Short mmCIF file of C-alpha atoms and ligand atoms in Angstrom, two decimals:
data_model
loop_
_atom_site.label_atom_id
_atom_site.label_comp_id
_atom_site.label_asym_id
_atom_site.label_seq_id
_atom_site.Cartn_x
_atom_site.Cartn_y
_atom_site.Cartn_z
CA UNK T 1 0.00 0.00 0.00
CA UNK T 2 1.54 3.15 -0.92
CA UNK T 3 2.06 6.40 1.81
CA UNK T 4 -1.07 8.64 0.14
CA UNK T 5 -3.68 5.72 0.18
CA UNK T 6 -2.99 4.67 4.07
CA UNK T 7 -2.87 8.41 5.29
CA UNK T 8 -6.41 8.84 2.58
CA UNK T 9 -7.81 6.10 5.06
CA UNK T 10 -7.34 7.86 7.61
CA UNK T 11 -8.00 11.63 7.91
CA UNK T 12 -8.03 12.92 4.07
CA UNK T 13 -11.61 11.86 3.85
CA UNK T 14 -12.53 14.67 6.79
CA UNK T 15 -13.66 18.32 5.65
CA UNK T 16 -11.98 20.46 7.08
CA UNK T 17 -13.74 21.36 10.95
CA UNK T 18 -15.55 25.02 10.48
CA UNK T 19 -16.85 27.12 13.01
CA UNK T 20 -20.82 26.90 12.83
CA UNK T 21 -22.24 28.85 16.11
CA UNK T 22 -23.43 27.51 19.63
CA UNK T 23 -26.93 26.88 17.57
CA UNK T 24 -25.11 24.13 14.86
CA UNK T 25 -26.69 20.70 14.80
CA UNK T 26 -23.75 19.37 13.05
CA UNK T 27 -21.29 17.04 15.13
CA UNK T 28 -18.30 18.10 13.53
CA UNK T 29 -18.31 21.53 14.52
CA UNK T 30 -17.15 24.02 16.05
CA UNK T 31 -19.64 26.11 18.68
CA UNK T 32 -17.63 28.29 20.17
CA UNK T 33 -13.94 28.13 18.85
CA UNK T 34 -14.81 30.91 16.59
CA UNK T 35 -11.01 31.39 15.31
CA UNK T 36 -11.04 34.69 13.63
CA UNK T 37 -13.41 36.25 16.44
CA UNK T 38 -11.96 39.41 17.86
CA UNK T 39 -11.41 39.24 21.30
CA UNK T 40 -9.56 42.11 23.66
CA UNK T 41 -8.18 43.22 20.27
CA UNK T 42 -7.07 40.42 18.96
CA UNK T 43 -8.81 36.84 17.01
CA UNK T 44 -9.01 34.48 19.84
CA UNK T 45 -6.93 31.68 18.19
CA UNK T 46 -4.02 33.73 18.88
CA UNK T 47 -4.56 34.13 22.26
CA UNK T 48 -5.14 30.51 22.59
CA UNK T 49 -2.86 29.33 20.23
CA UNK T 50 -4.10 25.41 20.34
CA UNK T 51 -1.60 22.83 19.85
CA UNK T 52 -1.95 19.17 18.73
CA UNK T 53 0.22 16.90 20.52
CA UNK T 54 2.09 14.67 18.19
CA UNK T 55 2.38 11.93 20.69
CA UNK T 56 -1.18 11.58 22.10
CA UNK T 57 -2.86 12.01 18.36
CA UNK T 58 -0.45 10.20 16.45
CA UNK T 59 1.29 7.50 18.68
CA UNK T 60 -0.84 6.12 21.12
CA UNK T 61 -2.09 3.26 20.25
CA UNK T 62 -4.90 2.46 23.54
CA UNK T 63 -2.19 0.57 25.45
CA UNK T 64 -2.32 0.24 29.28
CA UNK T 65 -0.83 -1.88 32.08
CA UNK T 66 -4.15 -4.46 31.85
CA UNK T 67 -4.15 -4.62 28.28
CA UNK T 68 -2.46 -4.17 24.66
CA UNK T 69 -3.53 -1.93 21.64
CA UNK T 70 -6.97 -1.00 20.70
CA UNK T 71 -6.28 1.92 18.31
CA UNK T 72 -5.22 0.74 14.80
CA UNK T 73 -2.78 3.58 13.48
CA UNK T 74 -1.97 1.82 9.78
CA UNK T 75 1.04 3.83 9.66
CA UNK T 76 2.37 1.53 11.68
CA UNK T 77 2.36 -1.06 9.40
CA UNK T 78 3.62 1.00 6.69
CA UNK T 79 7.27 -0.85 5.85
CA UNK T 80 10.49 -0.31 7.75
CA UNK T 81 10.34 2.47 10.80
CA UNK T 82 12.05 5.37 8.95
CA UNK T 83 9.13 4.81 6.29
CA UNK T 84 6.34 4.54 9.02
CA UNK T 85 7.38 7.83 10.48
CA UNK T 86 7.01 9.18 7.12
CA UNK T 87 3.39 7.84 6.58
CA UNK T 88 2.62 9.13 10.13
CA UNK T 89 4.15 12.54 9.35
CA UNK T 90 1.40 12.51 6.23
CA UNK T 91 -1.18 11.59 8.39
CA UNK T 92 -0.78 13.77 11.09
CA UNK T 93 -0.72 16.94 9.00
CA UNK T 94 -3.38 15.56 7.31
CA UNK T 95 -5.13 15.51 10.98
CA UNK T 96 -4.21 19.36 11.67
CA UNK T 97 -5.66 20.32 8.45
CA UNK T 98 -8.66 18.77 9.33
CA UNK T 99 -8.93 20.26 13.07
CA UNK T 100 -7.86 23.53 11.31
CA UNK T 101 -5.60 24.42 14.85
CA UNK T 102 -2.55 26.41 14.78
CA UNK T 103 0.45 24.63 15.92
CA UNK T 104 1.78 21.04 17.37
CA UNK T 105 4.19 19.56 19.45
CA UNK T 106 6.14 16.88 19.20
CA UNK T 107 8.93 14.53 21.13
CA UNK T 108 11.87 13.77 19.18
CA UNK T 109 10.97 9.89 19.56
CA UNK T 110 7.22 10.98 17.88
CA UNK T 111 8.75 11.80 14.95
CA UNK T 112 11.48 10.01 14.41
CA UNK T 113 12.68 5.99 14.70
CA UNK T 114 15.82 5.71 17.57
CA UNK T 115 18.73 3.70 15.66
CA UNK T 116 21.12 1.51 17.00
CA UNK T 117 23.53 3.90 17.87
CA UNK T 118 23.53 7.33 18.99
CA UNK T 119 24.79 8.50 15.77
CA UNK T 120 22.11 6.49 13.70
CA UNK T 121 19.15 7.65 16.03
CA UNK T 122 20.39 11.38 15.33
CA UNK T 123 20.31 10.80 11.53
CA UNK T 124 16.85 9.47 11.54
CA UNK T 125 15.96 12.20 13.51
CA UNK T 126 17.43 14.82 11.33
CA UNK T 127 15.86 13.01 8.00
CA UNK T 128 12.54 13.39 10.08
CA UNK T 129 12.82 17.08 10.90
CA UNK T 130 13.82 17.78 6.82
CA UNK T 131 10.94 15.36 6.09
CA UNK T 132 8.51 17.77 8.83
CA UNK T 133 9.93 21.23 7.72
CA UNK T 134 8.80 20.08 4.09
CA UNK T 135 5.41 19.35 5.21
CA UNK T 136 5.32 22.61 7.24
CA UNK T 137 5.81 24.34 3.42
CA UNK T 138 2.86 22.79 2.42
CA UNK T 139 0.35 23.51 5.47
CA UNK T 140 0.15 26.23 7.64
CA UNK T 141 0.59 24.50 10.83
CA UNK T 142 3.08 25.89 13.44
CA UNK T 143 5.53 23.96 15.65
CA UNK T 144 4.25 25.33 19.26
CA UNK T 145 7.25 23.57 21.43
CA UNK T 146 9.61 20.49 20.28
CA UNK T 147 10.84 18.10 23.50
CA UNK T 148 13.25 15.11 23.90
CA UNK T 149 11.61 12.06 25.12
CA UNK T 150 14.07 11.05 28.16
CA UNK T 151 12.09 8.39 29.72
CA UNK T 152 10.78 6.15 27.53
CA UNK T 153 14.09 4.19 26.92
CA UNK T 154 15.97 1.90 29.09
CA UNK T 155 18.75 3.75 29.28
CA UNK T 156 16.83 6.38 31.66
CA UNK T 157 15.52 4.52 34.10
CA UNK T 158 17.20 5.67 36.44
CA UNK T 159 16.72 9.34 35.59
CA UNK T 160 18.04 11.21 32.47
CA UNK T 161 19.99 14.14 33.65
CA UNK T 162 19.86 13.27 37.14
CA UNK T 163 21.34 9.94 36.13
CA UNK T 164 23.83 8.26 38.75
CA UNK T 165 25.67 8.03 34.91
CA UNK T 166 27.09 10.65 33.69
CA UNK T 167 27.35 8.58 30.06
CA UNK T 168 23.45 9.19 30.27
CA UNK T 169 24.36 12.79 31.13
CA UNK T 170 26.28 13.43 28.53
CA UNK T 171 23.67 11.45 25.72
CA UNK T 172 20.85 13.85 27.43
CA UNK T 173 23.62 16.43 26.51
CA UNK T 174 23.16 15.59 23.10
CA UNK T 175 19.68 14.75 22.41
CA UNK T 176 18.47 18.27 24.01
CA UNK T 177 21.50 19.98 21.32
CA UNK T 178 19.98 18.20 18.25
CA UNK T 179 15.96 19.00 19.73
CA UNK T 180 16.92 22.64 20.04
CA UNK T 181 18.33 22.68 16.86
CA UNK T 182 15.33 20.99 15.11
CA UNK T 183 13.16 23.12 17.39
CA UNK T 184 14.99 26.60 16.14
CA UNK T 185 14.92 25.25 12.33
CA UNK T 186 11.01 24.78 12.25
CA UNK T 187 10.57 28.09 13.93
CA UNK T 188 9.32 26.89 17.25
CA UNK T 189 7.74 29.03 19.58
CA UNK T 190 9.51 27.19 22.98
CA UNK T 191 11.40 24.35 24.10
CA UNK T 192 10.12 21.96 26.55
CA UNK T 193 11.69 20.33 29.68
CA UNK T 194 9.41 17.86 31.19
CA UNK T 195 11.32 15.56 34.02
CA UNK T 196 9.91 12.45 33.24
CA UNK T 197 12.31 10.12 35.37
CA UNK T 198 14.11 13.34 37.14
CA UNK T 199 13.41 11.72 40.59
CA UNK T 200 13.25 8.74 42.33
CA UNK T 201 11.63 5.59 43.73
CA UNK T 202 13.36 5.37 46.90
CA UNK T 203 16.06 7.36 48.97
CA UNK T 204 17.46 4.15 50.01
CA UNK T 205 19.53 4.40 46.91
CA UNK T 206 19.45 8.44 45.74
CA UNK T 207 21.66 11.24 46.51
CA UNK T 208 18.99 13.79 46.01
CA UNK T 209 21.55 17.06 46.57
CA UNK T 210 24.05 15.16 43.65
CA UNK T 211 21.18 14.61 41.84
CA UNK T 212 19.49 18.18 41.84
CA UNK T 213 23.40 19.57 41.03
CA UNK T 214 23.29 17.37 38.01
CA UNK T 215 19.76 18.81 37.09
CA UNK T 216 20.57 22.37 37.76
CA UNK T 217 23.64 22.08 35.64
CA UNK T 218 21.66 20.51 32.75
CA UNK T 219 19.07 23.53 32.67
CA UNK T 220 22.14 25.88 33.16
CA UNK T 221 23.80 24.36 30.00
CA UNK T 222 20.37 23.92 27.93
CA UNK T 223 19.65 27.97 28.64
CA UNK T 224 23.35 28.89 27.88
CA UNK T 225 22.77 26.90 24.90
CA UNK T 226 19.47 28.90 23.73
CA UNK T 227 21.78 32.34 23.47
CA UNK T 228 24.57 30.62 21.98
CA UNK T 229 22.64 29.28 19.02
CA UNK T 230 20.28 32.51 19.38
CA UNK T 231 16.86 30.79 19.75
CA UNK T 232 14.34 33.57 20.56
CA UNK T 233 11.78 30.53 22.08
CA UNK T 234 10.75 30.04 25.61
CA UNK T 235 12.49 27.65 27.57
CA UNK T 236 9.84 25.93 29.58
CA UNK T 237 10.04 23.22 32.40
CA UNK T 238 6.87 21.71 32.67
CA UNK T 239 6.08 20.46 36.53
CA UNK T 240 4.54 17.39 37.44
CA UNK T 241 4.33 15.94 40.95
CA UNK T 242 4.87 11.96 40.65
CA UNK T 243 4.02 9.24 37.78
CA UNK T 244 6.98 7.61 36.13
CA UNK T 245 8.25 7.91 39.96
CA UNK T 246 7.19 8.11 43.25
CA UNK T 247 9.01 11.61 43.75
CA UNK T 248 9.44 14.11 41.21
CA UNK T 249 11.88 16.83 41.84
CA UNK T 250 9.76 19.01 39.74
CA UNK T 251 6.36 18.68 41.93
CA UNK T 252 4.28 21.83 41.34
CA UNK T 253 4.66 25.71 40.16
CA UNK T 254 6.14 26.81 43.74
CA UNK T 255 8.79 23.92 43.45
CA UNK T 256 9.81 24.78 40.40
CA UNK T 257 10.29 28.33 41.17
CA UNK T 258 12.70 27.81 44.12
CA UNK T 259 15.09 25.55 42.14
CA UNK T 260 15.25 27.53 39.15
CA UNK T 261 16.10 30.81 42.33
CA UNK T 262 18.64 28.67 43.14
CA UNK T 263 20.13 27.73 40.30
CA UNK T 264 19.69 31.53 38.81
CA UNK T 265 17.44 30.37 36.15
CA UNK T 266 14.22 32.13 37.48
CA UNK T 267 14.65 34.84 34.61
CA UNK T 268 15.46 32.64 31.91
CA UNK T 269 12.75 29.54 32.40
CA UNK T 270 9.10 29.47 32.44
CA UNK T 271 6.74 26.92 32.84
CA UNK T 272 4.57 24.31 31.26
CA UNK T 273 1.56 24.04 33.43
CA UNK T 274 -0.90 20.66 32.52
CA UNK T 275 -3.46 20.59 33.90
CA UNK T 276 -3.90 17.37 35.15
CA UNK T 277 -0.65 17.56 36.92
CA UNK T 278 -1.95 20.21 39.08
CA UNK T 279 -4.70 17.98 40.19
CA UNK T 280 -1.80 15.06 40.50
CA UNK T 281 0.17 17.75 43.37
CA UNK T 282 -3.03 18.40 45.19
CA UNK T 283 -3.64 21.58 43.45
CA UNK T 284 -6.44 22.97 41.18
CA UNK T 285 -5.01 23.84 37.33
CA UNK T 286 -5.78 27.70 38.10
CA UNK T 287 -3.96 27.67 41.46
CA UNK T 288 -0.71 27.05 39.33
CA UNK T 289 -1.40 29.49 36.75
CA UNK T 290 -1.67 32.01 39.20
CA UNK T 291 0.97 31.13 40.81
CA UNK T 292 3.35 31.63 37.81
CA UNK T 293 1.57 34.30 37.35
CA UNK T 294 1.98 36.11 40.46
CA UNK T 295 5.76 35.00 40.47
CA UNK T 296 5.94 36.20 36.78
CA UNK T 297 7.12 33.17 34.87
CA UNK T 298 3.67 31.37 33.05
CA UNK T 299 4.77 30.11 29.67
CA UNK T 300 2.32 27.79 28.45
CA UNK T 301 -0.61 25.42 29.31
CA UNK T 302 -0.98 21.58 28.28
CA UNK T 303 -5.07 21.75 28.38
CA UNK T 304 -6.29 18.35 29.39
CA UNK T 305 -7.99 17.03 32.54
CA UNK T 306 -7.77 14.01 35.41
CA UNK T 307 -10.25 11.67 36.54
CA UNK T 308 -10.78 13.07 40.23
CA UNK T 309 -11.40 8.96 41.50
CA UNK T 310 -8.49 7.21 39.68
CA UNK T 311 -5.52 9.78 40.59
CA UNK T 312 -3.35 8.89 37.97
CA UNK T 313 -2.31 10.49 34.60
CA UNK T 314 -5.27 9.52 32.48
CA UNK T 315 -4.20 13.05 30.08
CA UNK T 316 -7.74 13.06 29.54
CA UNK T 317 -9.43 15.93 26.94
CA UNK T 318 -10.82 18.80 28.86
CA UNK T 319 -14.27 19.18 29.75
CA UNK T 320 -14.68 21.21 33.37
CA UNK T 321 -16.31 24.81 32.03
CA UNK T 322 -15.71 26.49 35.52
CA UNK T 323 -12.34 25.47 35.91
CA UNK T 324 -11.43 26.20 32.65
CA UNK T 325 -12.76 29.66 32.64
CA UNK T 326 -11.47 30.75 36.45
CA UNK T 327 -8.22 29.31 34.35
CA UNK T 328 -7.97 31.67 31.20
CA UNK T 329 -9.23 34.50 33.71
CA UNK T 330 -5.69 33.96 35.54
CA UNK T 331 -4.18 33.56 32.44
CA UNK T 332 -5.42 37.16 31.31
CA UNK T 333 -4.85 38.89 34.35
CA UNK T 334 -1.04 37.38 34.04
CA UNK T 335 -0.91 39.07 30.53
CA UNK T 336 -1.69 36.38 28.67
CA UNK T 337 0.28 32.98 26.37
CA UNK T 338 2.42 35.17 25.24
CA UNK T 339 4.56 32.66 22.87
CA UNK T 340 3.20 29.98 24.49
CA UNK T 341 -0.14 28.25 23.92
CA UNK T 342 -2.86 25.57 24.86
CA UNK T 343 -1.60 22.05 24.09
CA UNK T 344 -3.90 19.57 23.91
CA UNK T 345 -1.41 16.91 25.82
CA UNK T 346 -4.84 14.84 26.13
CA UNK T 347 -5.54 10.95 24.89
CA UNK T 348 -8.73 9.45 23.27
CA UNK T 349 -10.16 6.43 25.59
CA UNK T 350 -9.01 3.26 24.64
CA UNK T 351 -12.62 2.34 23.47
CA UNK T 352 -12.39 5.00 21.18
CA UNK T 353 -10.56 3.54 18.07
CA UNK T 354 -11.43 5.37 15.10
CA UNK T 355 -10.11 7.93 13.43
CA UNK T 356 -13.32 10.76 14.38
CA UNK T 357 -12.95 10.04 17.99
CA UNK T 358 -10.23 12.17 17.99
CA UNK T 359 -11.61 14.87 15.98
CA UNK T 360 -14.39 14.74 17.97
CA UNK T 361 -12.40 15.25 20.99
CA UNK T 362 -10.66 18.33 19.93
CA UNK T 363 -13.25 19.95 18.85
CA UNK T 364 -14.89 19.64 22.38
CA UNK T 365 -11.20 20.48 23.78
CA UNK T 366 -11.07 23.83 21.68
CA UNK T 367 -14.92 24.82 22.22
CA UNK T 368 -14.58 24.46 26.31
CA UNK T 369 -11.64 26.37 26.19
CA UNK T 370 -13.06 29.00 23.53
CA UNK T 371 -16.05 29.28 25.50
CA UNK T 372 -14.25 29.56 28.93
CA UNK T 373 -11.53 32.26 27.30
CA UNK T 374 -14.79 34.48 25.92
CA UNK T 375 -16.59 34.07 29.57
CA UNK T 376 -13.19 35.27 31.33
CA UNK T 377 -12.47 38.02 28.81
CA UNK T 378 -16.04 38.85 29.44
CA UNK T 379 -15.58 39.11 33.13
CA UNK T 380 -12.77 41.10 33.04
CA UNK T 381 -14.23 43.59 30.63
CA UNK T 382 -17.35 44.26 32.75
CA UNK T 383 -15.13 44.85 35.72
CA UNK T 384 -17.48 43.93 38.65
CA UNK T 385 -15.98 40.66 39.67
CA UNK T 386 -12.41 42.43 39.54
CA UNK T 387 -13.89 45.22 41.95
CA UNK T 388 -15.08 42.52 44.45
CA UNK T 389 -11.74 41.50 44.49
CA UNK T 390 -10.25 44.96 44.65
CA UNK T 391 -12.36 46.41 47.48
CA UNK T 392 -11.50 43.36 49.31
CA UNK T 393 -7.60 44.61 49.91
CA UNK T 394 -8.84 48.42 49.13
CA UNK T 395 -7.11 49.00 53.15
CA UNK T 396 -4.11 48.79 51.24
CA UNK T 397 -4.37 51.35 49.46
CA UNK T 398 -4.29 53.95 52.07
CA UNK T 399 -1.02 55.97 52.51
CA UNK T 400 0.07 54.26 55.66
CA UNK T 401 -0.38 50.50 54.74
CA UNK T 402 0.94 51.50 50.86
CA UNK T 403 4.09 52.28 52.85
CA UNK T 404 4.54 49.55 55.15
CA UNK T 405 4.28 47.63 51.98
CA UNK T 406 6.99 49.63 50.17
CA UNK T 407 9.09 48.80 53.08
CA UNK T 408 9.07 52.32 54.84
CA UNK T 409 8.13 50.81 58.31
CA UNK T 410 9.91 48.45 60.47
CA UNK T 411 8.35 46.15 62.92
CA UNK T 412 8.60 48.32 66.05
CA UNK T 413 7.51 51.50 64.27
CA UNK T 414 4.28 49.99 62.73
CA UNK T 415 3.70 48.55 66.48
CA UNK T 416 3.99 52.03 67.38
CA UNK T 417 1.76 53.06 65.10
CA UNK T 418 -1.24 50.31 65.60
CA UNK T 419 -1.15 51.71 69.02
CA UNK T 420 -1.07 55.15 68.38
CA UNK T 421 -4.03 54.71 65.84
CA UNK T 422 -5.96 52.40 68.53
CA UNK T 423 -6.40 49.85 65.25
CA UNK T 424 -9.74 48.01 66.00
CA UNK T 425 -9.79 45.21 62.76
CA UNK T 426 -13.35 44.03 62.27
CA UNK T 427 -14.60 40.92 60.64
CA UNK T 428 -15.88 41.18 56.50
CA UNK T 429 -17.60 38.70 54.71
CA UNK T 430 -15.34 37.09 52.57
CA UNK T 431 -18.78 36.48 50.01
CA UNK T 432 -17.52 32.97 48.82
CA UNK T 433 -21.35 32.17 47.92
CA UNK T 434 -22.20 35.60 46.44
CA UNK T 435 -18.87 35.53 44.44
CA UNK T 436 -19.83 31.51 43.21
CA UNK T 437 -23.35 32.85 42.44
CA UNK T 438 -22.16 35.59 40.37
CA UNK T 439 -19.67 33.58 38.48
CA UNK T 440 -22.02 30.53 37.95
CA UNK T 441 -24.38 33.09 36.70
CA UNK T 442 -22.00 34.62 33.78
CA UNK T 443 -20.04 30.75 33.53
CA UNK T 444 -23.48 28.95 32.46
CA UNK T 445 -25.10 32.07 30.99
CA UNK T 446 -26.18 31.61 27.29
CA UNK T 447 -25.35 35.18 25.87
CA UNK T 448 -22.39 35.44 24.08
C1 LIG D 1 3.73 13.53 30.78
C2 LIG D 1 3.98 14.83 30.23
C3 LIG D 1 4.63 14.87 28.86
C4 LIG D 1 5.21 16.23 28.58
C5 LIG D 1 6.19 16.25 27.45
O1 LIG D 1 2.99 13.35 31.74
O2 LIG D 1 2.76 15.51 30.21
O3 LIG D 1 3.75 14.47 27.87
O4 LIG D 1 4.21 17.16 28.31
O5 LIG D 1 7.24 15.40 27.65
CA1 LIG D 2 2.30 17.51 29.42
CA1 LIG D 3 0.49 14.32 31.53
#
């Protein structure tokens, strides 16, 4: 079977996905993702800036610890390894032409076969990324972030950069070179540093302060390598709390802050959020984006959910409207993506085989976070859940508590002063329930 017919079988039969109206009765549709809409002065597709994940879309095949594939990808079948990465390089443009969404992502074992050797698994890869930057002539898709894939192999099982090897070190070293390189080539927006087995399974056999050295170094080296090669992307380290391992040195948003302080980074890295990780570290997905926000380093957002009563990575596609929307209202008080985006790191269900199950689950993806974004731009344009918020900490305002906050005061002299004034603080409603009302009010409202 030649390359055109398998990736024809697959997604070339599709129309492209067009934006119809909340009204449409057509399933494959989009209601709200209205890409061209202008929003805050600009169309909302480029605040959003939705990403297919090469991985999830293109590689998964249904797999899980009970149970072997489900999902039938015929590229897989399509001759040797360097030729099935080809057929799945036709088929998953094919699939972004049909969802009609910006950019993707990939990992540099997505695209690409390893080889036996170092050497050989670099070629490949480099015959892949000419064989990708061709196809990115031909369709207007954008690469939103390239990654290495440092945990799938062997070899890292024991951590990739944090490995008690510094042979693994040093082949780390040289996959992250060869991704930044492809990543700069294809014009990518930011490069992406998820941990996968930076941690460990017990301390019985970990020297966590050699091993957090060896990480800090690594970032040190990959962000000394961005200016040397002058990449203008993001460099992004995306948290997660555990899952491959029991600890994860990069838990959560906070923990990720105070290593790249010590390390010096905190200027030069931002971060990944997903949003199932956040659930994963006992957090909600908009408690870490305002947390990089109010620490000033958000870079991007891999948009898919958890499954609250399994607590494991299930990368499922988003579908929680007031979560999403108390998200992208962070997100837009924290000045917005930026050059990063909303990556749909998310997985069909095993039972869902065929080829429209996952064009039906982006286009649910990119309406609930279309319809959350317009919802939050909304609030924030009417103004009156912002003044809740800003007559809560008005006090501050006022001359004297401005300047203890400017540091004009020191602990004895605003003593001084609390008695002088005969300060008297009285209790205020904190309005949870009239705030929830409001919000539900505007979050399930039908006007847009
Ligand atoms: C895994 C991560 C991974 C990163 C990229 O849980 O989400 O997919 O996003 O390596
Ligand atoms: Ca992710
Ligand atoms: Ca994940």
């Amino acid at each position: 079977m030649s390359n055109t017919v398998l990736t024809e079988t697959v997604f070339s039969t599709f129309d492209t996905v067009k934006y119809e109206g909340p009204s449409s009765e057509k399933a494959l549709a989009y209601r709200w993702y209205d890409a061209n809409r202008i929003v805050m002065g600009k169309p909302l597709k480029e605040h959003l800036r939705f990403a297919v994940a090469y991985w999830h879309s293109l590689a998964m095949q249904g797999g899980d610890p009970f149970g072997s594939s489900t999902i039938p990808r015929p590229w897989f079948e399509a001759g040797d390894p360097m030729a099935q990465a080809k057929v799945k390089a036709d088929a998953a443009f094919e699939l972004f032409r049909v969802l009609d969404l910006p950019f993707f992502c990939w990992h540099d074992a997505d695209i690409a076969p390893a080889g036996d050797t170092l050497a050989a698994t670099l070629k490949n890869f480099h015959t892949m990324v000419d064989y990708v930057e061709e196809k990115m002539r031909n369709y207007p898709t954008k690469l939103l972030w390239g990654t290495a894939n440092m945990f799938s192999h062997p070899r890292f099982m024991a951590g990739a950069s944090t490995n008690p090897d510094p042979e693994v070190f040093a082949w780390c070293a040289a996959t992250v070179k060869n991704c930044m390189d492809a990543t700069q080539r294809l014009g990518g927006s930011n490069y992406v540093l998820w941990g996968g087995r930076e941690g460990y399974e017990t301390l019985l056999n970990t020297n966590m302060k050699q091993e957090l050295q060896q990480m800090g170094r690594f970032l040190t080296l990959v962000v000394d390598y961005k200016h040397k090669i002058g990449f203008k992307g993001q460099i992004l380290v995306e948290p997660k709390p555990k899952e491959p391992t029991a600890h994860q040195y990069d838990f959560d948003v906070a923990t990720v802050y105070s290593f790249l302080k010590q390390f010096g980074l905190e200027k030069e890295v931002r971060v990944n959020i997903e949003a199932n990780h956040a659930l994963l570290a006992g957090h909600t997905f908009e408690h870490e984006i305002a947390t990089a926000t109010a620490l000033g380093f958000l870079g991007s957002l891999d948009i898919n959910r958890g499954d609250a009563l399994l607590g494991w990575d299930t990368d499922q596609f988003p579908n929680d409207l007031w979560s999403m929307t108390m998200s992208m209202y962070h997100v837009i008080k924290g000045g917005g993506l930026t050059q990063g985006g909303c990556n749909f790191d998310a997985k069909v269900r095993r039972q869902s085989f065929t080829p429209e199950d996952l064009i039906h689950a982006h286009i649910g993806g990119a309406d609930l976070c279309a319809r959350a974004f317009l919802t939050a731009a909304k609030l924030i344009e009417d103004g009156r859940y912002d003044k809740i918020l800003a007559d809560r900490y008005a006090g501050w305002k006022k001359p004297e508590a401005a300047a203890i906050l400017e540091g004009k005061y020191s602990l004895d002299e605003i003593a001084a002063l609390a008695l002088k004034n005969n300060i008297d603080p009285k209790p205020r409603s904190g309005k949870q329930e009239q705030i929830e009302n409001f919000l539900a009010r505007e979050i399930y409202s039908d006007k847009f």
